[in-house]
Coordinates of C-alpha atoms in Angstrom, one line a residue:
X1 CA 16.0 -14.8 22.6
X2 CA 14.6 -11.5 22.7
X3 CA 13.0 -9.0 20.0
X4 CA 15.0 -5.8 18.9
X5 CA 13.4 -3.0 20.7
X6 CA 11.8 -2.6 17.0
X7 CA 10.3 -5.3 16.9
X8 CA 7.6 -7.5 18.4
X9 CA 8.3 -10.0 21.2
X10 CA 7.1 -13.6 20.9
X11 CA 4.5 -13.4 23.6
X12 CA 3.1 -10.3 21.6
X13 CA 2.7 -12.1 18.1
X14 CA 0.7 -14.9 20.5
X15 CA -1.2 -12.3 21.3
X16 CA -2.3 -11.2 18.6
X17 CA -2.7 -14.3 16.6
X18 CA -5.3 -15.6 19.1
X19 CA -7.1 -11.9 18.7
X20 CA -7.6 -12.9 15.2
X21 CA -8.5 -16.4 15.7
X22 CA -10.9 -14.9 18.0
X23 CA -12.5 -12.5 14.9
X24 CA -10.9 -9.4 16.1
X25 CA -8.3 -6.9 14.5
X26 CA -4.4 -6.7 14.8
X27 CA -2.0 -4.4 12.7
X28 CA 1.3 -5.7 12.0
X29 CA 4.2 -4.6 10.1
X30 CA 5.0 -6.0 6.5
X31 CA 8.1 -4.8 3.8
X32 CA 5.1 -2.4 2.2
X33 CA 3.7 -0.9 5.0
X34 CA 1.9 -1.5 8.1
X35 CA -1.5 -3.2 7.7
X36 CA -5.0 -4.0 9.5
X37 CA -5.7 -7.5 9.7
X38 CA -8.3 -9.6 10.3
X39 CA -9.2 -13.7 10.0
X40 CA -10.1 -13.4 6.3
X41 CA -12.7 -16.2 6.6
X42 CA -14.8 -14.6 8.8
X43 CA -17.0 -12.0 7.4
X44 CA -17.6 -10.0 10.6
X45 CA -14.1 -10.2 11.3
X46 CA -13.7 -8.7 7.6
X47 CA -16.7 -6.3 8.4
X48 CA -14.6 -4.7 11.1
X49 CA -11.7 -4.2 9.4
X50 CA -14.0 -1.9 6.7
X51 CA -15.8 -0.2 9.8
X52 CA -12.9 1.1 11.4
X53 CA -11.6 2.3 8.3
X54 CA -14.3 3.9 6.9
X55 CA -13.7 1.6 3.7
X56 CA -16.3 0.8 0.6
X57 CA -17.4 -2.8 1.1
X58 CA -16.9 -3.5 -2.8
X59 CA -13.2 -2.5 -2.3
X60 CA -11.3 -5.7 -2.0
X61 CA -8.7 -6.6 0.7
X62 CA -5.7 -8.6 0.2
X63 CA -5.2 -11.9 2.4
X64 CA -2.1 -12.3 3.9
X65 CA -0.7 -16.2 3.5
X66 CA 2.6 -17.7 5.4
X67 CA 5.1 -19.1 3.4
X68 CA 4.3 -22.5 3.8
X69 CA 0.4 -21.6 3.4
X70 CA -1.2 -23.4 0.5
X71 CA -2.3 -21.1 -2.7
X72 CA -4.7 -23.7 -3.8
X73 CA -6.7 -23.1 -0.6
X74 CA -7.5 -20.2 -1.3
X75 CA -7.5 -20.0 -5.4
X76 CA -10.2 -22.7 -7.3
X77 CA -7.1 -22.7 -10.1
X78 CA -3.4 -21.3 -9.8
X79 CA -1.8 -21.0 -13.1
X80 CA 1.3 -21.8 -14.1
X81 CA 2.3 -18.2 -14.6
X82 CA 1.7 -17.7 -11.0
X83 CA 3.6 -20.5 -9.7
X84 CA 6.6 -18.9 -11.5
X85 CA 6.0 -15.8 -9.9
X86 CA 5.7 -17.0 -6.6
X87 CA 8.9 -18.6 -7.3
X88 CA 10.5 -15.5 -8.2
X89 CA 9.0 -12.9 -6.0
X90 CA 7.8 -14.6 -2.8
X91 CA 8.0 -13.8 -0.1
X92 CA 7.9 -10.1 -0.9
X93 CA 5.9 -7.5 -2.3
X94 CA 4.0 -8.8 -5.2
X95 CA -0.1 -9.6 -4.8
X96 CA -1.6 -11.9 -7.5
X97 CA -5.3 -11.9 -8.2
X98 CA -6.3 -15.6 -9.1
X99 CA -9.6 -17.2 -9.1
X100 CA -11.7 -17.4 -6.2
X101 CA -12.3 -20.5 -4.2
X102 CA -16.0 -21.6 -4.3
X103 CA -15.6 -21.9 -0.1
X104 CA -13.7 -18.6 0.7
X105 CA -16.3 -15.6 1.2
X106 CA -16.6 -12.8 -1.2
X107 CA -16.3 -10.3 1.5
X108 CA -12.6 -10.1 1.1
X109 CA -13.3 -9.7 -3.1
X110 CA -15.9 -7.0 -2.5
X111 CA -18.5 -9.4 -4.2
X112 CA -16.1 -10.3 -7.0
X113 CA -14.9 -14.0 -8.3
X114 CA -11.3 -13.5 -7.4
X115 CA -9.1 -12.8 -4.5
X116 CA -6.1 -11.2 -4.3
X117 CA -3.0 -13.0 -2.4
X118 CA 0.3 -12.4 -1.4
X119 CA 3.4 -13.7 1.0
X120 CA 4.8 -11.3 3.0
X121 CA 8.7 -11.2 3.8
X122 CA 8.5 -8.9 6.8
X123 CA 10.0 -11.4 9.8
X124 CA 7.0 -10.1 12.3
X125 CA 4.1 -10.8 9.7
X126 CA 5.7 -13.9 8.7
X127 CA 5.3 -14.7 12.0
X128 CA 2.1 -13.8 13.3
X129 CA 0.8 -15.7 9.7
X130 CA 2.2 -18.7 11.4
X131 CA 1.0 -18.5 14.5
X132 CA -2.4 -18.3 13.1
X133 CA -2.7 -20.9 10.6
X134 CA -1.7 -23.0 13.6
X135 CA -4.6 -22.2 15.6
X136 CA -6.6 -23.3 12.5
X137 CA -8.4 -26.4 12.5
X138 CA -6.9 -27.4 8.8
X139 CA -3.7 -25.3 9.4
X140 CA -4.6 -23.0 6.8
X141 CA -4.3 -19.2 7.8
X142 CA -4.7 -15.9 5.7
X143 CA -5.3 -12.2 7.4
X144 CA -7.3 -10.3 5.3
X145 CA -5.0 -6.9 5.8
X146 CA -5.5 -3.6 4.0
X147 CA -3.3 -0.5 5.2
X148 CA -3.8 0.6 8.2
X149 CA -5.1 3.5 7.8
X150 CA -8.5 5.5 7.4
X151 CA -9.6 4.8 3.9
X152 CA -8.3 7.2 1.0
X153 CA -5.1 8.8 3.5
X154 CA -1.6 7.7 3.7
X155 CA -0.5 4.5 4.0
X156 CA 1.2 3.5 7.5
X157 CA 4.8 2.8 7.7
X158 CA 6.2 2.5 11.1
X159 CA 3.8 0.9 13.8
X160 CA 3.3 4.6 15.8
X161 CA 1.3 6.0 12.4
X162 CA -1.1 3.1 12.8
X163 CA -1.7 4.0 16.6
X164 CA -2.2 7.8 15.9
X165 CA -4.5 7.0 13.0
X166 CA -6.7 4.2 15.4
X167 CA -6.5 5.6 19.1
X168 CA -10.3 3.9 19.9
X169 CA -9.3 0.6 18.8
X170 CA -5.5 0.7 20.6
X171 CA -7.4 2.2 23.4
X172 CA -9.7 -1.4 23.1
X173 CA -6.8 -3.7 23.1
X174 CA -6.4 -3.7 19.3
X175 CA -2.9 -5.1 19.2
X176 CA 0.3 -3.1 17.3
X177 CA 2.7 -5.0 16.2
X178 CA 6.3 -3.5 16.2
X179 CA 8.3 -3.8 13.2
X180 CA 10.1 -0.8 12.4
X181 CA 10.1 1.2 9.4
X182 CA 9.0 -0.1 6.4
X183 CA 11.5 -1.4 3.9
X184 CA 9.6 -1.0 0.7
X185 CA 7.3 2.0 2.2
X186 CA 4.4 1.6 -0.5
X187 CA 2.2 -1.0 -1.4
X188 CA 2.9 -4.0 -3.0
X189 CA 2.3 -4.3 -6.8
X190 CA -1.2 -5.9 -8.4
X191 CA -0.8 -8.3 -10.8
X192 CA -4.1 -10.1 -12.3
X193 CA -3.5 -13.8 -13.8
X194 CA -7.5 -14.3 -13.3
X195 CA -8.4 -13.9 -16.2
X196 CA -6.1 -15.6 -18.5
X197 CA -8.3 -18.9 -19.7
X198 CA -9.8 -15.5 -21.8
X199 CA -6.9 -14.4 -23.2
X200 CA -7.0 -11.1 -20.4
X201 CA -3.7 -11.0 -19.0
X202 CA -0.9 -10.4 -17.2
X203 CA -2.5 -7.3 -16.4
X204 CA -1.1 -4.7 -14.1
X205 CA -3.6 -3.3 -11.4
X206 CA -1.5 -1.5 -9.4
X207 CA 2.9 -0.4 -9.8
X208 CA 4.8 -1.2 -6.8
X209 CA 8.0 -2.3 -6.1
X210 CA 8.2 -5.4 -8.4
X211 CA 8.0 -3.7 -12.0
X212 CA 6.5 -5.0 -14.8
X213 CA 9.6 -5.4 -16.5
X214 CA 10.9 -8.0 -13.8
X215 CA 7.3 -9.8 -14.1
X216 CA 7.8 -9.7 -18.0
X217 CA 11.7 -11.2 -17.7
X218 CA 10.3 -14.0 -15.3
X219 CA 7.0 -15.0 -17.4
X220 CA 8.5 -14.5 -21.2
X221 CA 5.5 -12.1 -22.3
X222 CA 3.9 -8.6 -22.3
X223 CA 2.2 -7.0 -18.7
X224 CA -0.7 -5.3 -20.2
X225 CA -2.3 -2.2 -18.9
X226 CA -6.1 -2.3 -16.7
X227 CA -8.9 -2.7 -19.5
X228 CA -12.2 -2.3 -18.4
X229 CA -13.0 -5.6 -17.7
X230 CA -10.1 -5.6 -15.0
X231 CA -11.2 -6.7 -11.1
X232 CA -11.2 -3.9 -8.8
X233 CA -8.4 -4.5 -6.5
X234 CA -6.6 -2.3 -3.7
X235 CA -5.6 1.7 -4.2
X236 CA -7.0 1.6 -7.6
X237 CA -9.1 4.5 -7.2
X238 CA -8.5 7.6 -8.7
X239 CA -8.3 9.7 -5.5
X240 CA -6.3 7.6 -3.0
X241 CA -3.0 8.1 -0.5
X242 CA -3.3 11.7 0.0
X243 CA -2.5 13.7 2.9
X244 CA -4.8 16.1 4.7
X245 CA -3.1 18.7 3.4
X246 CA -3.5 20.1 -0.1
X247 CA -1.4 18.1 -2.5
X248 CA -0.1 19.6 -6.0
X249 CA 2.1 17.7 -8.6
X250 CA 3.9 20.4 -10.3
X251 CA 5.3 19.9 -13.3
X252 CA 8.9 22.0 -14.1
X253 CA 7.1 25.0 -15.5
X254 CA 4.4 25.5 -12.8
X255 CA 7.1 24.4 -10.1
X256 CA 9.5 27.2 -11.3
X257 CA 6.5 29.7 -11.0
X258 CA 5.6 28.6 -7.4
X259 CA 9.2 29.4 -6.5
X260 CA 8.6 33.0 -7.5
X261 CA 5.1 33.5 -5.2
X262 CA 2.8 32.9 -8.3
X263 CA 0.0 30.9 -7.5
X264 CA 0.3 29.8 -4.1
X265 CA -2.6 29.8 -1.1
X266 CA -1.8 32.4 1.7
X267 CA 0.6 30.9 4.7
X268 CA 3.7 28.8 4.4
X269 CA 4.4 26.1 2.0
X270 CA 6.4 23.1 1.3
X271 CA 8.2 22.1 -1.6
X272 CA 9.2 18.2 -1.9
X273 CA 11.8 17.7 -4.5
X274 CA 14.4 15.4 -5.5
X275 CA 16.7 18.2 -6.6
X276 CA 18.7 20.8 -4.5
X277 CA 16.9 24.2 -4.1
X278 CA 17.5 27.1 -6.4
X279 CA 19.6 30.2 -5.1
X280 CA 15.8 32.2 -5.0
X281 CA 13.4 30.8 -3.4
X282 CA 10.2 33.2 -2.1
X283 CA 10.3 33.2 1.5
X284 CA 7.2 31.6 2.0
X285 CA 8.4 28.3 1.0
X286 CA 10.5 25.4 2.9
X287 CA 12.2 23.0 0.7
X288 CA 12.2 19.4 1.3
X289 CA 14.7 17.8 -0.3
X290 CA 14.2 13.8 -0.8
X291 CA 16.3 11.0 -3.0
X292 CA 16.9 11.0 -6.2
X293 CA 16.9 7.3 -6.3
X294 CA 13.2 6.0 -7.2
X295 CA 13.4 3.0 -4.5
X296 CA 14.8 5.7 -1.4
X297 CA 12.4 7.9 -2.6
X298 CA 9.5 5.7 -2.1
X299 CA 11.1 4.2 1.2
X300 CA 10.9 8.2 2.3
X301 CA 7.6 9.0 0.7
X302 CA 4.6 8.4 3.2
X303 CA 6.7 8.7 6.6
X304 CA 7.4 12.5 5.2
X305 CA 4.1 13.0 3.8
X306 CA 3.0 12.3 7.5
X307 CA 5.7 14.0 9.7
X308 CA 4.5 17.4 6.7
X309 CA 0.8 17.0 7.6
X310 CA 1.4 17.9 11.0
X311 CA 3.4 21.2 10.6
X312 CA 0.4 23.4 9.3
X313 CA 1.7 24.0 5.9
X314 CA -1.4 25.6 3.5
X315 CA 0.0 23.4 0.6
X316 CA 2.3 20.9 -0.6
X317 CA 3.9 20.9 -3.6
X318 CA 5.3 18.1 -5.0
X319 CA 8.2 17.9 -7.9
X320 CA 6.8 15.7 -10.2
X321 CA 9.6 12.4 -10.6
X322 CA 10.7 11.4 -14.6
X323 CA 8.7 9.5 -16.3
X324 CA 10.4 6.8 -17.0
X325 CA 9.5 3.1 -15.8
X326 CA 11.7 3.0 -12.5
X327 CA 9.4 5.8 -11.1
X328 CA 6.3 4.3 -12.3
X329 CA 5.1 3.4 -8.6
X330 CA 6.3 6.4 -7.2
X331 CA 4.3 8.5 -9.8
X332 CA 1.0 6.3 -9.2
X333 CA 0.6 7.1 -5.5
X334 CA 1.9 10.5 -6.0
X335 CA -0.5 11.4 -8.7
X336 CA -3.6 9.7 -6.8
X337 CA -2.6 12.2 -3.5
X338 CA -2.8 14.9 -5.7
X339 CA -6.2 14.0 -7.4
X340 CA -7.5 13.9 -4.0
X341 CA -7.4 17.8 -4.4
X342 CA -9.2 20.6 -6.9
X343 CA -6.6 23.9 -6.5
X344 CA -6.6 26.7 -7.6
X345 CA -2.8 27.3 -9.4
X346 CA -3.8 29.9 -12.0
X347 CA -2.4 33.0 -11.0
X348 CA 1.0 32.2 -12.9

């Protein structure tokens, strides 16, 4: 049978599984977004994925496992807290950080003791998972993927982003998998369970789209906050997912000042919001209008941060969502864009 015109063909998931098994990269699609994958036990494979991203090598990547991959591989102990959570969750959007195993390389861990694992749901990366865990000796496959993208931008969610954001690899032979837009369209959520034999734990490294109020309803206790003992672990950083393009998260008061000209840069600028636009608006703005809904919205988010980055706006402005818990994710990667920027918003 063939692929949808959105998706990858057989003969191109081959492809690219044998590129990996080979140690070089391949960008595939998951529910999250688009990432760059490489065989996460070998190093220089590894290497390359934080070469062509321009990425810290003490910045961990997640590996990638097929749903019939075995966690205790990869892990030197899998709780039963994760267990249930794989139960629950996987495939899908949900990384756990467990102990490391003694034989798997700390260049996926940036030199830490733990690793950080997940089961994607996305047909196409389910796939390609498969087909490369075959072409291991001991069947066990995992891609070490980060987004593909250059390290600290937006995150890449249909498979044309990750070819504008890499032309010298495409133009290499660095396989694209298709795989249409992504469903979830951030990353996944980080939850560390590596620490519990010290009484750390659940702790929450990273909102996504698996809240910590469905993690608390499956395991029966509280999801703490990072401490400071807390593994490094992906788009933690302060300053992360942000556009090339000034970023500001206004608040109501500064947003309603914006709309009357105060404290905006010279040229045109954009406002994203989830709410209609008011009768007066100053001329220099465009208003984007996005959905209300917190899981829409962060479908929309990067795809429209992207298509904005290219129109030469001098600034966008950002509504900032509620604060309650459905729009925790949302306000993570919004609020790490925005610290990505120093600007100047006095002149209200």
């Amino acid at each position: 049978m063939s692929a949808p015109f959105d998706s990858a063909s057989a003969a191109d998931i081959a492809d690219a599984a044998r590129r990996l098994l080979a140690g070089e990269l391949a960008a595939f699609p998951t529910e999250t977004v688009y990432g760059l994958g490489a065989d996460a036990e070998n190093p220089r494979a590894v290497g390359k994925i934080y070469a062509a991203k321009g990425r810290p090598s003490n910045h961990p990547v997640i590996v990638h496992i097929a749903p019939q991959g075995d966690l205790s591989y990869w892990a030197a102990d899998v709780p039963p807290e994760a267990r249930l959570l794989i139960d629950a969750f996987w495939p899908g959007p949900l990384t756990l950080i467990l102990k490391r195993a003694p034989h798997i390389a700390d260049t996926v861990s940036g030199g830490q003791d733990s690793i950080g694992i997940r089961c994607p749901s996305h047909p196409v990366a389910q796939a390609l998972l498969a087909a490369f865990a075959a072409g291991k000796p001991n069947g066990q496959g995992g891609v070490a993927a980060p987004s593909a993208n250059k390290f600290g931008q937006v995150s890449p969610t249909r498979a044309d982003h990750v070819r504008s954001e890499f032309p010298d690899e495409v133009a290499a032979g660095m396989p694209v998998l298709e795989g249409g837009a992504s469903e979830v369209g951030i990353e996944s959520t980080i939850l560390d369970l590596s620490r519990l034999d010290r009484g750390a734990g659940p702790v929450l490294l990273r909102p996504g789209h698996i809240s910590a109020a469905q993690i608390e309803a499956v395991l029966g206790v509280q999801v703490f906050a990072p401490d400071a003992a807390a593994p490094r672990a992906s788009g933690t950083l302060k300053a992360h997912y942000a556009p090339r393009t000034a970023l500001e998260l206004a608040s109501d008061a500064r947003l309603q000042a914006a709309l009357q000209g105060r404290g905006l840069p010279p040229g045109k600028v954009v406002v994203v919001a989830y709410t209609p636009p008011p009768a007066a608006v100053d001329a220099r703005i465009q208003w984007q209008q996005v959905p209300a809904d917190p899981a829409r919205y962060a479908q929309a988010l990067y795809a429209l941060l992207r298509d904005l980055d290219g129109q030469g706006f001098a600034r966008i402005i950002v509504q900032a969502p509620p604060a309650d818990d459905a729009w925790h994710a949302v306000n993570d990667r919004i609020g790490r864009a925005a610290a990505a920027f120093t600007l100047d918003t006095t002149d209200l």
